[in-house]
Amino acid sequence: MKKLFVLLLLCCYHATSMHAQQCLSLPDVDAISFNGAGYNIDVYTKIGPDQYSRKSLELKSKETILDKSSNMNPIKWKLNSHEDTLNRKDIDDSQEKFIEAKDLHTADFNSYIGKAFTVNDNGKWKREGRKSTYVLKFLRPELAIMQQLVYEDGKHVYNYSTLSSDIPDSVVTWRSTNTKQLIPLVLEIKGGKRIFLLYDRYIPYMIFPNPEGGIIYSTLDRLKPVEIEDAGEKYNGSKPYDFQYFNIKRHYGVQQTETGKYILLDQLGQNVLKEEYDSIKYDSRFIIAQRGNEFDVFNLYLDKLNIGKPKVVKEVADTQVGCIEVLNEKGAVYYDEMGEDIGSPDKRRIGLCGTVPHWEHTILKKKGCYQLQIYTNGPGTPIDKDERYWLSDLLPTDSVAFLDGQKSFHRTGNSWIIGEIDMHPEWIRVGRKGKFGIVAYEYKQPKNVKPKLITKRVYDWDEKTEIYPTVKVTGKIIFPIDNDSIIMQSDGLIYFYKDNKVGIFPRDKAPVYDEIKQTTRSFYHITKNGIPGWLDIKTDKEYWE
């Protein structure tokens, strides 16, 4: 074990930009063999004419204490000795690929960083259902990606992942149908000959570098090598897809140090941010590190963003382009992954289920009595349902509506996925004598109720509907009917107005602000007692200008 540690240090001396755990130097190894499955690699040392000793090289997970949200497994090399001695015929009979150090090239790993390579597999590798080009990119020393790229517009390339920057669908460029992030590892054997292993919980790719680029073996086509060649800037247009489907929790983890501070580790065990912080958040597309009242924010390229002097930084979920909302000296601002000030971010595309129920809530008035109808239908329901509830405590002269002031609204089983606001149908806005309040009801059918089944022929289909008896319900006033106005806005907040001030129900019992206006998802510009400031609606914390 001590000898292995020395070898690791020796390798790092020759590749100073690499982490110790990234490189393994075995200067006595004359050859390697592998079966193309992506797991074990055998290494051989020649001990006599046509005689070899053998060791097995594995990559194992290393036990490390990290934050509970992390799924990252730090890796370590493991070299297992075998007692057997093999001749070349024994090795060839095993049907493994045997490659000798003398047939390889010396290569500077650093010369690959920042480059893209075309994989010339001639269509042999499995693809995502369309003709695409495999492209290998080395983004930085500890991260490479393998992409399947197509050159076309975005009308038929459906991307459901957040991207690093926006590409309009009308633009013809290189677009990714699949991106796989990998950790480059370097195995150095006799004569300084190097082999690049691309790791993702196993080794799906092995590269034997040469001056033109190299030869790559893949688990997609075992033991059949293909060439890679330097592509120059050909695929630069695909950069927004570099972190497509990137799972940040698989690549990083937060660890507490002996000082009580925190560092961000990658799978190689290195301190990614090079510093300690009081807290580190890494939800999806950004790393937000805080020390005291100061923030350092990094994108997935590990570039530190220039976003002024933030008081608060939050990552915005489910956007088309990675986005944060920041409260700084400019006010409340959205920034993209490149640190550019942007307008309101677009939501990420999502796939919806077509067989979900639909609900139509309607307030009806019949003979001076108010009823709430809940009609359930749609492909997610075998039989339509018509339920009605008599709001027995309301007066014929009352003004009755849902919280948004409307008499009806429609929702489906997909509503929560696409972010439609909760209309709170159990809360009814009641206007009485020019004042407004909120009355709460419970809509529940009695036990053993027997609805009437009605069948109606619609085209060639029998449409069945269950008609339930009207249920009498009595409400409870949960907000007094003494406000000048009550309205639910598109942000889902319920605003109430009284004496020229505004409050938020149910947070406030009395209005507290002179003015309140949403600027970003979390931040609202407020004026309170004549003093301007900002409200973080997610934490209810106020900041003053």
Coordinates of N, CA and C in Angstrom, one line a residue, residues 217-343:
Y217 N -12.0 2.3 -27.1 CA -12.7 1.0 -26.9 C -14.0 1.4 -26.1
S218 N -15.1 0.8 -26.4 CA -16.3 1.1 -25.7 C -17.1 -0.2 -25.4
T219 N -17.8 -0.1 -24.2 CA -18.7 -1.3 -23.9 C -19.8 -1.4 -24.9
L220 N -20.0 -0.3 -25.7 CA -21.1 -0.4 -26.7 C -20.7 -1.4 -27.9
D221 N -19.4 -1.6 -28.0 CA -19.0 -2.5 -29.1 C -17.7 -3.1 -28.6
R222 N -17.8 -4.1 -27.8 CA -16.6 -4.7 -27.1 C -15.5 -5.1 -28.0
L223 N -14.3 -4.7 -27.6 CA -13.0 -5.1 -28.2 C -12.9 -4.7 -29.7
K224 N -13.8 -3.8 -30.1 CA -13.6 -3.4 -31.5 C -13.3 -1.9 -31.4
P225 N -12.0 -1.5 -31.6 CA -11.6 -0.1 -31.4 C -12.1 0.7 -32.6
V226 N -12.3 2.0 -32.3 CA -12.5 3.0 -33.4 C -11.6 4.2 -33.1
E227 N -11.5 5.0 -34.1 CA -10.5 6.2 -34.0 C -11.3 7.4 -33.5
I228 N -10.6 8.2 -32.7 CA -11.1 9.6 -32.4 C -10.1 10.6 -33.0
E229 N -10.7 11.7 -33.6 CA -9.8 12.7 -34.2 C -10.2 14.1 -33.7
D230 N -9.2 14.9 -33.6 CA -9.4 16.3 -33.1 C -10.4 17.0 -34.0
A231 N -11.5 17.5 -33.4 CA -12.5 18.2 -34.2 C -12.4 19.7 -34.3
G232 N -11.4 20.2 -33.6 CA -11.3 21.7 -33.6 C -12.5 22.3 -33.0
E233 N -13.0 23.4 -33.6 CA -14.2 24.1 -33.1 C -15.5 23.7 -33.7
K234 N -15.4 22.6 -34.4 CA -16.6 22.2 -35.2 C -17.9 22.1 -34.4
Y235 N -17.8 21.6 -33.1 CA -19.0 21.3 -32.3 C -19.2 22.4 -31.3
N236 N -18.6 23.6 -31.4 CA -18.8 24.6 -30.4 C -20.3 25.0 -30.2
G237 N -21.1 24.8 -31.2 CA -22.5 25.2 -31.0 C -23.3 24.3 -30.0
S238 N -22.7 23.2 -29.7 CA -23.4 22.3 -28.8 C -23.0 22.5 -27.3
K239 N -22.3 23.6 -27.0 CA -21.8 23.9 -25.7 C -23.0 24.0 -24.7
P240 N -24.2 24.6 -25.0 CA -25.3 24.6 -24.1 C -25.7 23.2 -23.5
Y241 N -25.3 22.2 -24.3 CA -25.7 20.8 -23.9 C -24.7 20.1 -23.0
D242 N -23.6 20.8 -22.7 CA -22.5 20.1 -22.0 C -22.9 19.5 -20.7
F243 N -23.9 20.1 -20.0 CA -24.4 19.5 -18.8 C -25.8 19.1 -18.8
Q244 N -26.2 18.6 -20.0 CA -27.5 18.0 -20.2 C -27.7 16.8 -19.3
Y245 N -28.8 16.8 -18.6 CA -29.1 15.7 -17.7 C -28.0 15.5 -16.6
F246 N -27.3 16.5 -16.3 CA -26.3 16.5 -15.3 C -26.9 16.3 -13.9
N247 N -26.4 15.3 -13.2 CA -26.9 15.0 -11.8 C -25.8 15.5 -10.8
I248 N -26.0 16.7 -10.3 CA -24.9 17.3 -9.5 C -24.7 16.5 -8.2
K249 N -25.7 15.8 -7.7 CA -25.5 15.1 -6.5 C -24.7 13.8 -6.6
R250 N -24.6 13.3 -7.9 CA -23.7 12.2 -8.1 C -22.3 12.5 -8.3
H251 N -22.0 13.8 -8.5 CA -20.6 14.3 -8.8 C -20.0 15.0 -7.6
Y252 N -20.8 15.5 -6.7 CA -20.2 16.3 -5.6 C -20.9 15.9 -4.3
G253 N -20.2 16.3 -3.2 CA -20.7 16.1 -1.9 C -20.1 17.1 -1.0
V254 N -20.8 17.6 0.0 CA -20.3 18.5 1.0 C -19.7 17.8 2.2
Q255 N -18.6 18.2 2.7 CA -17.9 17.6 3.8 C -17.5 18.6 4.8
Q256 N -17.8 18.3 6.1 CA -17.4 19.3 7.2 C -15.9 19.0 7.6
T257 N -15.2 20.1 7.7 CA -13.8 20.0 8.1 C -13.6 20.0 9.6
E258 N -12.4 19.9 10.0 CA -12.1 19.9 11.4 C -12.3 21.3 12.0
T259 N -12.3 22.3 11.2 CA -12.6 23.7 11.7 C -14.1 24.0 11.8
G260 N -14.9 23.0 11.4 CA -16.4 23.3 11.4 C -16.9 23.9 10.2
K261 N -16.0 24.2 9.3 CA -16.4 24.8 8.0 C -16.8 23.7 7.0
Y262 N -17.1 24.0 5.7 CA -17.5 23.0 4.8 C -16.7 23.2 3.5
I263 N -16.4 22.1 2.8 CA -15.8 22.1 1.5 C -16.6 21.2 0.6
L264 N -16.5 21.4 -0.7 CA -17.2 20.6 -1.7 C -16.2 19.7 -2.4
L265 N -16.5 18.4 -2.2 CA -15.6 17.3 -2.8 C -16.2 16.8 -4.0
D266 N -15.3 16.3 -5.0 CA -15.7 15.6 -6.1 C -15.3 14.1 -5.9
Q267 N -15.5 13.3 -7.0 CA -15.3 11.9 -6.8 C -13.8 11.5 -6.7
L268 N -12.9 12.5 -7.0 CA -11.5 12.3 -6.9 C -11.0 12.7 -5.5
G269 N -11.9 13.2 -4.7 CA -11.6 13.6 -3.3 C -10.9 14.9 -3.2
Q270 N -11.0 15.7 -4.3 CA -10.4 17.1 -4.2 C -11.4 18.1 -3.8
N271 N -10.9 19.2 -3.2 CA -11.7 20.3 -2.7 C -11.9 21.2 -4.0
V272 N -13.1 21.1 -4.5 CA -13.4 21.6 -5.8 C -13.3 23.2 -5.8
L273 N -13.7 23.8 -4.8 CA -13.8 25.3 -4.7 C -12.5 25.8 -4.1
K274 N -11.6 25.0 -3.6 CA -10.3 25.4 -3.1 C -10.4 26.2 -1.8
E275 N -11.6 26.4 -1.2 CA -11.7 27.1 0.0 C -12.7 26.5 0.9
E276 N -12.8 27.0 2.1 CA -13.8 26.5 3.1 C -14.9 27.6 3.2
Y277 N -16.1 27.2 3.5 CA -17.2 28.1 3.6 C -18.1 27.7 4.8
D278 N -18.9 28.7 5.2 CA -19.9 28.4 6.3 C -21.0 27.5 5.9
S279 N -21.4 27.6 4.6 CA -22.4 26.7 4.0 C -22.2 26.6 2.5
I280 N -22.6 25.5 2.0 CA -22.5 25.2 0.5 C -23.8 24.6 0.1
K281 N -24.5 25.2 -0.9 CA -25.7 24.6 -1.5 C -25.4 24.2 -2.9
Y282 N -25.9 23.1 -3.3 CA -25.7 22.7 -4.7 C -26.9 21.9 -5.2
D283 N -27.9 22.6 -5.6 CA -29.2 21.9 -5.9 C -29.2 21.3 -7.3
S284 N -28.8 22.0 -8.3 CA -28.9 21.4 -9.7 C -27.9 22.0 -10.6
R285 N -27.9 23.3 -10.8 CA -27.1 23.9 -11.9 C -26.1 24.9 -11.3
F286 N -26.1 25.2 -10.0 CA -25.2 26.2 -9.4 C -24.7 25.7 -8.1
I287 N -23.5 26.2 -7.7 CA -23.0 25.9 -6.4 C -23.0 27.3 -5.7
I288 N -23.7 27.4 -4.6 CA -23.8 28.6 -3.9 C -23.1 28.5 -2.5
A289 N -22.0 29.2 -2.4 CA -21.2 29.0 -1.2 C -21.2 30.4 -0.4
Q290 N -21.4 30.3 0.9 CA -21.6 31.5 1.7 C -20.6 31.5 2.9
R291 N -20.0 32.6 3.1 CA -19.1 32.9 4.2 C -19.5 34.2 4.8
G292 N -20.0 34.1 6.1 CA -20.6 35.3 6.7 C -21.7 35.8 5.9
N293 N -21.7 37.1 5.5 CA -22.7 37.7 4.7 C -22.3 37.7 3.2
E294 N -21.2 37.1 2.8 CA -20.8 37.1 1.4 C -21.0 35.8 0.7
F295 N -21.3 35.9 -0.6 CA -21.6 34.7 -1.4 C -20.6 34.6 -2.5
D296 N -20.2 33.4 -2.8 CA -19.5 33.0 -4.0 C -20.4 32.0 -4.8
V297 N -20.7 32.3 -6.0 CA -21.6 31.5 -6.8 C -20.9 31.0 -8.0
F298 N -20.9 29.7 -8.3 CA -20.2 29.0 -9.4 C -21.2 28.3 -10.3
N299 N -20.9 28.3 -11.6 CA -21.7 27.5 -12.5 C -21.1 26.1 -12.6
L300 N -21.6 25.2 -13.5 CA -21.1 23.8 -13.5 C -19.7 23.7 -14.2
Y301 N -19.3 24.8 -14.9 CA -17.9 24.9 -15.4 C -17.0 25.3 -14.2
L302 N -17.5 25.5 -13.1 CA -16.8 26.0 -11.9 C -16.2 27.4 -12.1
D303 N -16.9 28.2 -13.0 CA -16.6 29.6 -13.1 C -17.3 30.4 -12.0
K304 N -16.6 31.3 -11.4 CA -17.2 32.1 -10.4 C -17.9 33.3 -11.0
L305 N -19.2 33.5 -10.7 CA -20.0 34.5 -11.4 C -19.9 35.8 -10.8
N306 N -19.9 36.8 -11.6 CA -19.9 38.2 -11.1 C -21.4 38.7 -11.0
I307 N -21.9 38.7 -9.8 CA -23.3 39.0 -9.6 C -23.5 40.1 -8.6
G308 N -22.5 41.0 -8.5 CA -22.6 42.1 -7.5 C -22.3 41.6 -6.1
K309 N -23.0 42.3 -5.2 CA -22.9 41.9 -3.8 C -24.2 41.4 -3.3
P310 N -24.5 40.1 -3.4 CA -25.8 39.6 -3.0 C -26.1 39.6 -1.5
K311 N -27.3 39.8 -1.2 CA -27.9 39.6 0.1 C -28.5 38.2 0.2
V312 N -29.1 37.8 -0.9 CA -29.7 36.5 -1.0 C -29.5 35.9 -2.4
V313 N -29.2 34.6 -2.4 CA -29.1 33.9 -3.7 C -29.9 32.6 -3.7
K314 N -30.8 32.4 -4.7 CA -31.6 31.2 -4.7 C -31.5 30.6 -6.1
E315 N -31.4 29.3 -6.2 CA -31.5 28.7 -7.6 C -33.0 28.5 -7.9
V316 N -33.3 28.8 -9.2 CA -34.7 28.7 -9.7 C -34.8 27.3 -10.3
A317 N -35.8 26.6 -9.9 CA -36.0 25.2 -10.4 C -36.7 25.2 -11.7
D318 N -36.5 24.1 -12.4 CA -37.3 23.7 -13.6 C -37.3 24.8 -14.7
T319 N -36.2 25.4 -15.0 CA -36.1 26.4 -16.0 C -35.5 25.9 -17.3
Q320 N -35.7 26.5 -18.4 CA -35.2 26.0 -19.7 C -33.7 26.2 -19.7
V321 N -33.2 27.3 -19.1 CA -31.8 27.7 -19.0 C -31.5 27.8 -17.5
G322 N -30.4 27.3 -17.0 CA -30.1 27.4 -15.6 C -30.2 28.9 -15.1
C323 N -30.8 29.1 -13.9 CA -31.1 30.4 -13.5 C -31.0 30.5 -12.0
I324 N -30.6 31.7 -11.5 CA -30.7 32.0 -10.1 C -31.4 33.4 -10.0
E325 N -32.0 33.6 -8.8 CA -32.6 34.9 -8.5 C -31.8 35.4 -7.4
V326 N -31.4 36.7 -7.5 CA -30.4 37.3 -6.6 C -31.0 38.7 -6.1
L327 N -30.9 38.9 -4.8 CA -31.2 40.2 -4.3 C -29.9 40.9 -4.0
N328 N -29.5 41.9 -4.8 CA -28.3 42.6 -4.6 C -28.5 44.1 -4.7
E329 N -27.4 44.9 -4.9 CA -27.5 46.3 -5.0 C -28.4 46.8 -6.1
K330 N -28.7 46.0 -7.1 CA -29.5 46.4 -8.2 C -31.0 46.1 -7.9
G331 N -31.3 45.3 -6.9 CA -32.6 44.9 -6.6 C -32.7 43.4 -6.7
A332 N -33.9 42.9 -7.2 CA -34.1 41.5 -7.4 C -33.9 41.2 -8.9
V333 N -32.9 40.3 -9.2 CA -32.4 40.1 -10.6 C -32.3 38.6 -10.8
Y334 N -32.7 38.2 -12.1 CA -32.4 36.9 -12.5 C -31.0 36.9 -13.3
Y335 N -30.2 35.8 -13.0 CA -29.0 35.6 -13.8 C -29.0 34.2 -14.3
D336 N -28.4 34.1 -15.5 CA -28.2 32.8 -16.1 C -26.9 32.1 -15.7
E337 N -26.6 31.0 -16.3 CA -25.4 30.2 -15.9 C -24.1 30.9 -16.2
M338 N -24.2 31.9 -17.1 CA -23.0 32.6 -17.5 C -22.8 33.9 -16.7
G339 N -23.8 34.2 -15.8 CA -23.7 35.4 -15.0 C -24.3 36.6 -15.7
E340 N -25.1 36.3 -16.7 CA -25.8 37.4 -17.5 C -27.1 37.7 -16.9
D341 N -27.4 39.0 -16.7 CA -28.7 39.5 -16.2 C -29.8 39.2 -17.3
I342 N -30.8 38.5 -16.9 CA -31.9 38.1 -17.9 C -33.2 38.5 -17.3
G343 N -34.2 38.4 -18.2 CA -35.6 38.7 -17.8 C -36.2 37.4 -17.1

